[in-house]
PDB file of C-alpha atoms in Angstrom:
ATOM      1  CA  GLY A   1      -6.778  -7.436 -17.124  1.00  0.00           C
ATOM      2  CA  ALA A   2      -6.080  -6.058 -20.559  1.00  0.00           C
ATOM      3  CA  VAL A   3      -3.269  -3.559 -20.971  1.00  0.00           C
ATOM      4  CA  VAL A   4      -3.041  -0.492 -23.158  1.00  0.00           C
ATOM      5  CA  SER A   5       0.302   1.230 -23.568  1.00  0.00           C
ATOM      6  CA  GLN A   6       1.189   4.664 -24.873  1.00  0.00           C
ATOM      7  CA  HIS A   7       4.464   5.982 -26.154  1.00  0.00           C
ATOM      8  CA  PRO A   8       5.964   8.340 -25.338  1.00  0.00           C
ATOM      9  CA  SER A   9       4.790   9.033 -21.817  1.00  0.00           C
ATOM     10  CA  TRP A  10       5.862  12.637 -22.142  1.00  0.00           C
ATOM     11  CA  VAL A  11       7.231  14.792 -24.921  1.00  0.00           C
ATOM     12  CA  ILE A  12       8.410  18.357 -25.296  1.00  0.00           C
ATOM     13  CA  CYS A  13       8.454  19.868 -28.757  1.00  0.00           C
ATOM     14  CA  LYS A  14       8.926  23.242 -30.355  1.00  0.00           C
ATOM     15  CA  SER A  15       6.067  25.213 -31.806  1.00  0.00           C
ATOM     16  CA  GLY A  16       5.467  24.324 -35.446  1.00  0.00           C
ATOM     17  CA  THR A  17       6.754  20.774 -35.269  1.00  0.00           C
ATOM     18  CA  SER A  18       4.716  17.576 -35.356  1.00  0.00           C
ATOM     19  CA  VAL A  19       4.501  14.917 -32.693  1.00  0.00           C
ATOM     20  CA  LYS A  20       3.324  11.327 -33.017  1.00  0.00           C
ATOM     21  CA  ILE A  21       1.822   9.422 -30.092  1.00  0.00           C
ATOM     22  CA  GLU A  22       1.368   5.655 -30.241  1.00  0.00           C
ATOM     23  CA  CYS A  23      -1.328   3.634 -28.542  1.00  0.00           C
ATOM     24  CA  ARG A  24      -1.096  -0.150 -28.392  1.00  0.00           C
ATOM     25  CA  SER A  25      -3.365  -2.848 -27.038  1.00  0.00           C
ATOM     26  CA  LEU A  26      -0.896  -5.389 -25.672  1.00  0.00           C
ATOM     27  CA  ASP A  27      -2.923  -8.539 -25.155  1.00  0.00           C
ATOM     28  CA  PHE A  28      -6.102  -8.055 -27.128  1.00  0.00           C
ATOM     29  CA  GLN A  29      -7.190  -6.835 -30.505  1.00  0.00           C
ATOM     30  CA  ALA A  30      -9.029  -3.570 -30.727  1.00  0.00           C
ATOM     31  CA  THR A  31     -10.964  -2.624 -33.821  1.00  0.00           C
ATOM     32  CA  THR A  32     -11.961   0.556 -32.067  1.00  0.00           C
ATOM     33  CA  MET A  33      -9.751   2.915 -30.129  1.00  0.00           C
ATOM     34  CA  PHE A  34     -10.501   6.337 -28.727  1.00  0.00           C
ATOM     35  CA  TRP A  35      -8.408   9.439 -28.167  1.00  0.00           C
ATOM     36  CA  TYR A  36      -9.152  11.759 -25.283  1.00  0.00           C
ATOM     37  CA  ARG A  37      -7.662  15.014 -24.134  1.00  0.00           C
ATOM     38  CA  GLN A  38      -7.463  16.018 -20.495  1.00  0.00           C
ATOM     39  CA  PHE A  39      -6.633  19.470 -19.216  1.00  0.00           C
ATOM     40  CA  PRO A  40      -5.327  19.880 -15.667  1.00  0.00           C
ATOM     41  CA  LYS A  41      -8.006  19.290 -13.051  1.00  0.00           C
ATOM     42  CA  GLN A  42     -10.577  18.693 -15.766  1.00  0.00           C
ATOM     43  CA  SER A  43     -12.401  15.787 -17.303  1.00  0.00           C
ATOM     44  CA  LEU A  44     -11.538  13.683 -20.310  1.00  0.00           C
ATOM     45  CA  MET A  45     -12.857  15.118 -23.543  1.00  0.00           C
ATOM     46  CA  LEU A  46     -13.344  12.675 -26.390  1.00  0.00           C
ATOM     47  CA  MET A  47     -11.465  13.882 -29.460  1.00  0.00           C
ATOM     48  CA  ALA A  48     -12.012  11.090 -31.957  1.00  0.00           C
ATOM     49  CA  THR A  49     -12.858   7.472 -32.532  1.00  0.00           C
ATOM     50  CA  SER A  50     -10.225   5.459 -34.347  1.00  0.00           C
ATOM     51  CA  ASN A  51     -11.463   2.545 -36.442  1.00  0.00           C
ATOM     52  CA  GLU A  52      -9.096  -0.086 -37.778  1.00  0.00           C
ATOM     53  CA  GLY A  53      -8.894   0.041 -41.537  1.00  0.00           C
ATOM     54  CA  SER A  54     -11.047   3.120 -41.960  1.00  0.00           C
ATOM     55  CA  LYS A  55     -11.038   6.820 -41.320  1.00  0.00           C
ATOM     56  CA  ALA A  56     -11.331   8.173 -37.829  1.00  0.00           C
ATOM     57  CA  THR A  57     -14.446  10.023 -36.777  1.00  0.00           C
ATOM     58  CA  TYR A  58     -13.872  13.293 -34.984  1.00  0.00           C
ATOM     59  CA  GLU A  59     -15.956  15.010 -32.351  1.00  0.00           C
ATOM     60  CA  GLN A  60     -17.376  18.422 -33.038  1.00  0.00           C
ATOM     61  CA  GLY A  61     -14.784  21.145 -32.733  1.00  0.00           C
ATOM     62  CA  VAL A  62     -11.760  18.874 -33.172  1.00  0.00           C
ATOM     63  CA  GLU A  63      -9.619  19.759 -36.197  1.00  0.00           C
ATOM     64  CA  LYS A  64      -9.028  16.567 -38.139  1.00  0.00           C
ATOM     65  CA  ASP A  65      -6.192  18.123 -40.130  1.00  0.00           C
ATOM     66  CA  LYS A  66      -4.380  19.038 -36.942  1.00  0.00           C
ATOM     67  CA  PHE A  67      -4.930  15.763 -35.105  1.00  0.00           C
ATOM     68  CA  LEU A  68      -4.197  13.009 -37.582  1.00  0.00           C
ATOM     69  CA  ILE A  69      -5.257   9.526 -36.526  1.00  0.00           C
ATOM     70  CA  ASN A  70      -4.133   6.308 -38.125  1.00  0.00           C
ATOM     71  CA  HIS A  71      -5.386   2.896 -36.980  1.00  0.00           C
ATOM     72  CA  ALA A  72      -3.306   0.676 -39.218  1.00  0.00           C
ATOM     73  CA  SER A  73      -3.588  -2.572 -37.287  1.00  0.00           C
ATOM     74  CA  LEU A  74      -5.780  -4.228 -34.660  1.00  0.00           C
ATOM     75  CA  THR A  75      -3.300  -3.328 -31.935  1.00  0.00           C
ATOM     76  CA  LEU A  76      -1.982   0.084 -32.907  1.00  0.00           C
ATOM     77  CA  SER A  77      -3.449   3.537 -33.300  1.00  0.00           C
ATOM     78  CA  THR A  78      -1.408   6.703 -33.677  1.00  0.00           C
ATOM     79  CA  LEU A  79      -2.260  10.337 -33.046  1.00  0.00           C
ATOM     80  CA  THR A  80      -0.107  12.930 -34.778  1.00  0.00           C
ATOM     81  CA  VAL A  81      -0.365  16.507 -33.614  1.00  0.00           C
ATOM     82  CA  THR A  82       0.676  18.520 -36.637  1.00  0.00           C
ATOM     83  CA  SER A  83       2.196  21.994 -36.482  1.00  0.00           C
ATOM     84  CA  ALA A  84       1.873  21.995 -32.754  1.00  0.00           C
ATOM     85  CA  HIS A  85       1.251  25.203 -30.827  1.00  0.00           C
ATOM     86  CA  PRO A  86       1.450  25.926 -27.117  1.00  0.00           C
ATOM     87  CA  GLU A  87      -2.340  25.654 -26.814  1.00  0.00           C
ATOM     88  CA  ASP A  88      -2.023  21.996 -27.892  1.00  0.00           C
ATOM     89  CA  SER A  89      -0.139  21.286 -24.692  1.00  0.00           C
ATOM     90  CA  SER A  90      -2.211  18.781 -22.799  1.00  0.00           C
ATOM     91  CA  PHE A  91      -2.510  15.229 -21.539  1.00  0.00           C
ATOM     92  CA  TYR A  92      -3.589  12.854 -24.293  1.00  0.00           C
ATOM     93  CA  ILE A  93      -5.110   9.528 -23.308  1.00  0.00           C
ATOM     94  CA  CYS A  94      -6.016   6.660 -25.569  1.00  0.00           C
ATOM     95  CA  SER A  95      -8.489   3.913 -24.873  1.00  0.00           C
ATOM     96  CA  ALA A  96      -9.044   0.595 -26.585  1.00  0.00           C
ATOM     97  CA  ARG A  97     -12.241  -1.391 -26.671  1.00  0.00           C
ATOM     98  CA  ASP A  98     -11.967  -5.142 -26.133  1.00  0.00           C
ATOM     99  CA  GLN A  99     -14.672  -6.678 -28.280  1.00  0.00           C
ATOM    100  CA  SER A 100     -13.766 -10.288 -27.647  1.00  0.00           C
ATOM    101  CA  GLY A 101     -16.548 -10.794 -25.132  1.00  0.00           C
ATOM    102  CA  VAL A 102     -20.265 -11.131 -25.624  1.00  0.00           C
ATOM    103  CA  GLY A 103     -22.467  -8.103 -25.192  1.00  0.00           C
ATOM    104  CA  TYR A 104     -20.518  -5.616 -23.123  1.00  0.00           C
ATOM    105  CA  TYR A 105     -17.287  -4.270 -24.563  1.00  0.00           C
ATOM    106  CA  GLU A 106     -14.949  -2.963 -21.901  1.00  0.00           C
ATOM    107  CA  GLN A 107     -12.717  -0.003 -22.579  1.00  0.00           C
ATOM    108  CA  TYR A 108      -9.199   0.016 -21.240  1.00  0.00           C
ATOM    109  CA  PHE A 109      -7.185   3.170 -20.864  1.00  0.00           C
ATOM    110  CA  GLY A 110      -3.576   3.918 -21.551  1.00  0.00           C
ATOM    111  CA  PRO A 111      -1.381   5.801 -19.073  1.00  0.00           C
ATOM    112  CA  GLY A 112      -1.494   8.985 -21.114  1.00  0.00           C
ATOM    113  CA  THR A 113       1.050  11.173 -22.876  1.00  0.00           C
ATOM    114  CA  ARG A 114       1.953  14.597 -21.550  1.00  0.00           C
ATOM    115  CA  LEU A 115       2.638  16.959 -24.467  1.00  0.00           C
ATOM    116  CA  THR A 116       4.319  20.294 -23.844  1.00  0.00           C
ATOM    117  CA  VAL A 117       4.771  22.652 -26.774  1.00  0.00           C
ATOM    118  CA  THR A 118       7.277  25.448 -26.230  1.00  0.00           C
TER     119      THR A 118
ATOM    120  CA  ALA B   1     -27.156  16.806 -25.539  1.00  0.00           C
ATOM    121  CA  GLN B   2     -26.488  13.772 -23.426  1.00  0.00           C
ATOM    122  CA  SER B   3     -24.258  14.560 -20.516  1.00  0.00           C
ATOM    123  CA  VAL B   4     -22.885  13.314 -17.233  1.00  0.00           C
ATOM    124  CA  SER B   5     -22.455  15.698 -14.337  1.00  0.00           C
ATOM    125  CA  GLN B   6     -20.669  15.427 -11.022  1.00  0.00           C
ATOM    126  CA  HIS B   7     -21.590  17.969  -8.424  1.00  0.00           C
ATOM    127  CA  ASN B   8     -18.637  17.711  -6.098  1.00  0.00           C
ATOM    128  CA  HIS B   9     -15.453  19.237  -7.477  1.00  0.00           C
ATOM    129  CA  HIS B  10     -13.245  18.559  -4.483  1.00  0.00           C
ATOM    130  CA  VAL B  11     -14.082  16.498  -1.422  1.00  0.00           C
ATOM    131  CA  ILE B  12     -11.883  16.400   1.659  1.00  0.00           C
ATOM    132  CA  LEU B  13     -12.423  13.680   4.241  1.00  0.00           C
ATOM    133  CA  SER B  14     -10.637  12.221   7.192  1.00  0.00           C
ATOM    134  CA  GLU B  15      -9.768   8.547   7.248  1.00  0.00           C
ATOM    135  CA  ALA B  16     -12.654   6.272   8.259  1.00  0.00           C
ATOM    136  CA  ALA B  17     -15.245   8.812   7.158  1.00  0.00           C
ATOM    137  CA  SER B  18     -18.003   7.698   4.806  1.00  0.00           C
ATOM    138  CA  LEU B  19     -17.955   8.810   1.201  1.00  0.00           C
ATOM    139  CA  GLU B  20     -20.679   9.613  -1.272  1.00  0.00           C
ATOM    140  CA  LEU B  21     -19.917  11.215  -4.634  1.00  0.00           C
ATOM    141  CA  GLY B  22     -22.800  12.396  -6.754  1.00  0.00           C
ATOM    142  CA  CYS B  23     -23.307  11.613 -10.430  1.00  0.00           C
ATOM    143  CA  ASN B  24     -26.255  12.444 -12.644  1.00  0.00           C
ATOM    144  CA  TYR B  25     -26.881  11.690 -16.271  1.00  0.00           C
ATOM    145  CA  SER B  26     -29.150  13.622 -18.554  1.00  0.00           C
ATOM    146  CA  TYR B  27     -31.002  11.102 -20.651  1.00  0.00           C
ATOM    147  CA  GLY B  28     -33.531   8.331 -20.273  1.00  0.00           C
ATOM    148  CA  GLY B  29     -33.747   4.962 -21.880  1.00  0.00           C
ATOM    149  CA  THR B  30     -31.081   2.300 -21.559  1.00  0.00           C
ATOM    150  CA  VAL B  31     -28.050   3.527 -19.711  1.00  0.00           C
ATOM    151  CA  ASN B  32     -24.656   1.987 -19.124  1.00  0.00           C
ATOM    152  CA  LEU B  33     -22.924   3.694 -16.229  1.00  0.00           C
ATOM    153  CA  PHE B  34     -19.381   3.534 -14.895  1.00  0.00           C
ATOM    154  CA  TRP B  35     -17.153   4.882 -12.187  1.00  0.00           C
ATOM    155  CA  TYR B  36     -13.443   5.204 -12.886  1.00  0.00           C
ATOM    156  CA  VAL B  37     -10.611   6.189 -10.562  1.00  0.00           C
ATOM    157  CA  GLN B  38      -7.370   7.912 -11.499  1.00  0.00           C
ATOM    158  CA  TYR B  39      -4.672   7.733  -8.837  1.00  0.00           C
ATOM    159  CA  PRO B  40      -1.964  10.396  -9.020  1.00  0.00           C
ATOM    160  CA  GLY B  41       0.283   9.686 -11.962  1.00  0.00           C
ATOM    161  CA  GLN B  42      -1.599   6.581 -12.995  1.00  0.00           C
ATOM    162  CA  HIS B  43      -4.055   5.643 -15.693  1.00  0.00           C
ATOM    163  CA  LEU B  44      -7.797   5.343 -15.376  1.00  0.00           C
ATOM    164  CA  GLN B  45      -9.053   2.200 -13.705  1.00  0.00           C
ATOM    165  CA  LEU B  46     -12.580   0.853 -13.690  1.00  0.00           C
ATOM    166  CA  LEU B  47     -14.135   0.753 -10.212  1.00  0.00           C
ATOM    167  CA  LEU B  48     -17.542  -0.583 -11.132  1.00  0.00           C
ATOM    168  CA  LYS B  49     -20.184  -0.604 -13.819  1.00  0.00           C
ATOM    169  CA  TYR B  50     -23.949  -0.895 -14.167  1.00  0.00           C
ATOM    170  CA  PHE B  51     -25.742  -2.292 -17.168  1.00  0.00           C
ATOM    171  CA  SER B  52     -28.920  -3.835 -15.831  1.00  0.00           C
ATOM    172  CA  GLY B  53     -30.278  -5.877 -12.961  1.00  0.00           C
ATOM    173  CA  ASP B  54     -29.608  -5.130  -9.312  1.00  0.00           C
ATOM    174  CA  PRO B  55     -29.338  -1.333  -9.023  1.00  0.00           C
ATOM    175  CA  LEU B  56     -26.828  -1.656  -6.192  1.00  0.00           C
ATOM    176  CA  VAL B  57     -23.498  -2.434  -7.775  1.00  0.00           C
ATOM    177  CA  LYS B  58     -20.430  -3.506  -5.864  1.00  0.00           C
ATOM    178  CA  GLY B  59     -17.001  -2.760  -7.229  1.00  0.00           C
ATOM    179  CA  ILE B  60     -13.387  -3.128  -6.292  1.00  0.00           C
ATOM    180  CA  LYS B  61     -11.681  -1.699  -3.204  1.00  0.00           C
ATOM    181  CA  GLY B  62     -14.924  -1.636  -1.201  1.00  0.00           C
ATOM    182  CA  PHE B  63     -16.746   0.836  -3.437  1.00  0.00           C
ATOM    183  CA  GLU B  64     -20.378   0.534  -4.421  1.00  0.00           C
ATOM    184  CA  ALA B  65     -22.834   2.602  -6.414  1.00  0.00           C
ATOM    185  CA  GLU B  66     -26.595   2.782  -6.593  1.00  0.00           C
ATOM    186  CA  PHE B  67     -28.512   3.366  -9.781  1.00  0.00           C
ATOM    187  CA  ILE B  68     -31.702   5.333  -9.099  1.00  0.00           C
ATOM    188  CA  LYS B  69     -33.594   5.637 -12.356  1.00  0.00           C
ATOM    189  CA  SER B  70     -36.166   8.112 -11.057  1.00  0.00           C
ATOM    190  CA  LYS B  71     -33.390  10.503 -10.038  1.00  0.00           C
ATOM    191  CA  PHE B  72     -31.139   9.865 -13.043  1.00  0.00           C
ATOM    192  CA  SER B  73     -28.393   9.256 -10.510  1.00  0.00           C
ATOM    193  CA  PHE B  74     -25.533   6.818  -9.993  1.00  0.00           C
ATOM    194  CA  ASN B  75     -23.804   7.888  -6.781  1.00  0.00           C
ATOM    195  CA  LEU B  76     -20.589   6.288  -5.612  1.00  0.00           C
ATOM    196  CA  ARG B  77     -20.255   5.261  -1.973  1.00  0.00           C
ATOM    197  CA  LYS B  78     -17.725   3.810   0.391  1.00  0.00           C
ATOM    198  CA  PRO B  79     -18.472   3.315   4.102  1.00  0.00           C
ATOM    199  CA  SER B  80     -14.953   4.045   5.347  1.00  0.00           C
ATOM    200  CA  VAL B  81     -12.298   5.746   3.242  1.00  0.00           C
ATOM    201  CA  GLN B  82      -8.557   5.287   3.546  1.00  0.00           C
ATOM    202  CA  TRP B  83      -5.699   7.628   2.767  1.00  0.00           C
ATOM    203  CA  SER B  84      -4.950   5.447  -0.264  1.00  0.00           C
ATOM    204  CA  ASP B  85      -8.333   6.390  -1.746  1.00  0.00           C
ATOM    205  CA  THR B  86      -6.982   9.848  -2.500  1.00  0.00           C
ATOM    206  CA  ALA B  87      -7.529  10.173  -6.253  1.00  0.00           C
ATOM    207  CA  GLU B  88      -9.678  11.669  -8.971  1.00  0.00           C
ATOM    208  CA  TYR B  89     -13.008   9.930  -9.531  1.00  0.00           C
ATOM    209  CA  PHE B  90     -14.898  10.053 -12.795  1.00  0.00           C
ATOM    210  CA  CYS B  91     -18.442   9.030 -13.521  1.00  0.00           C
ATOM    211  CA  ALA B  92     -19.058   8.002 -17.133  1.00  0.00           C
ATOM    212  CA  ALA B  93     -21.787   6.705 -19.376  1.00  0.00           C
ATOM    213  CA  TYR B  94     -22.184   5.410 -22.869  1.00  0.00           C
ATOM    214  CA  ASN B  95     -24.149   7.842 -24.950  1.00  0.00           C
ATOM    215  CA  GLN B  96     -26.567   6.711 -27.618  1.00  0.00           C
ATOM    216  CA  GLY B  97     -23.723   6.764 -30.135  1.00  0.00           C
ATOM    217  CA  GLY B  98     -21.858   4.160 -28.110  1.00  0.00           C
ATOM    218  CA  LYS B  99     -19.189   6.590 -26.959  1.00  0.00           C
ATOM    219  CA  LEU B 100     -18.022   6.865 -23.386  1.00  0.00           C
ATOM    220  CA  ILE B 101     -18.566  10.350 -22.013  1.00  0.00           C
ATOM    221  CA  PHE B 102     -17.243  11.548 -18.683  1.00  0.00           C
ATOM    222  CA  GLY B 103     -18.362  13.795 -15.905  1.00  0.00           C
ATOM    223  CA  GLN B 104     -16.176  16.635 -14.726  1.00  0.00           C
ATOM    224  CA  GLY B 105     -14.455  14.518 -12.120  1.00  0.00           C
ATOM    225  CA  THR B 106     -14.254  14.780  -8.348  1.00  0.00           C
ATOM    226  CA  GLU B 107     -10.969  15.118  -6.548  1.00  0.00           C
ATOM    227  CA  LEU B 108     -10.987  13.209  -3.276  1.00  0.00           C
ATOM    228  CA  SER B 109      -8.422  14.058  -0.639  1.00  0.00           C
ATOM    229  CA  VAL B 110      -8.300  11.821   2.416  1.00  0.00           C
ATOM    230  CA  LYS B 111      -6.439  13.150   5.425  1.00  0.00           C
ATOM    231  CA  PRO B 112      -4.582  10.558   7.500  1.00  0.00           C
TER     232      PRO B 112
END
């Protein structure tokens, strides 16, 4: 099956700094990628939809100036957490939609990135 | 708002017991429903999906789910669980905006 990778798998940063997380579709092209956030023992909350070549669309309540998304190519989307604070500590998961088929577009998930802000 | 809900937060079973995890969605019309599994330390994997046709869907690892339109439900079942089924299970659905939304998740612990 299709593979989605994320880098880094975990990162620790100091409060006030920025952190960039990469999401790559390894063997398919993805015009649409999604960023989710998962708190411990909780569900995945959709943060934003990343569209190749255009601006990301953010879900209600997600600060677009804090969570910068860039989808510069058909295989790469990045999420930058700017001026990170301890409350941004979480598990961030990306997903890429394989639109090569007909009709149904399957979403594949990356392994996630654990962010800890100290 | 469209939503997906899972009623069981944590289920504990012994090996060989039968499993049923509940999932309900809040809206009518065309629905695309999924069950995902997240093993400890691993990424989400698709267990099965329903788009149309036979409401009884068979997935990987012996799992199946039944779509009951009148009950807005899509429960996950397995006749005999194994210790290796210990994981977090998520029900999900595409909302009318084409975005995948998830239920709260159910943690399954299988005792050997």
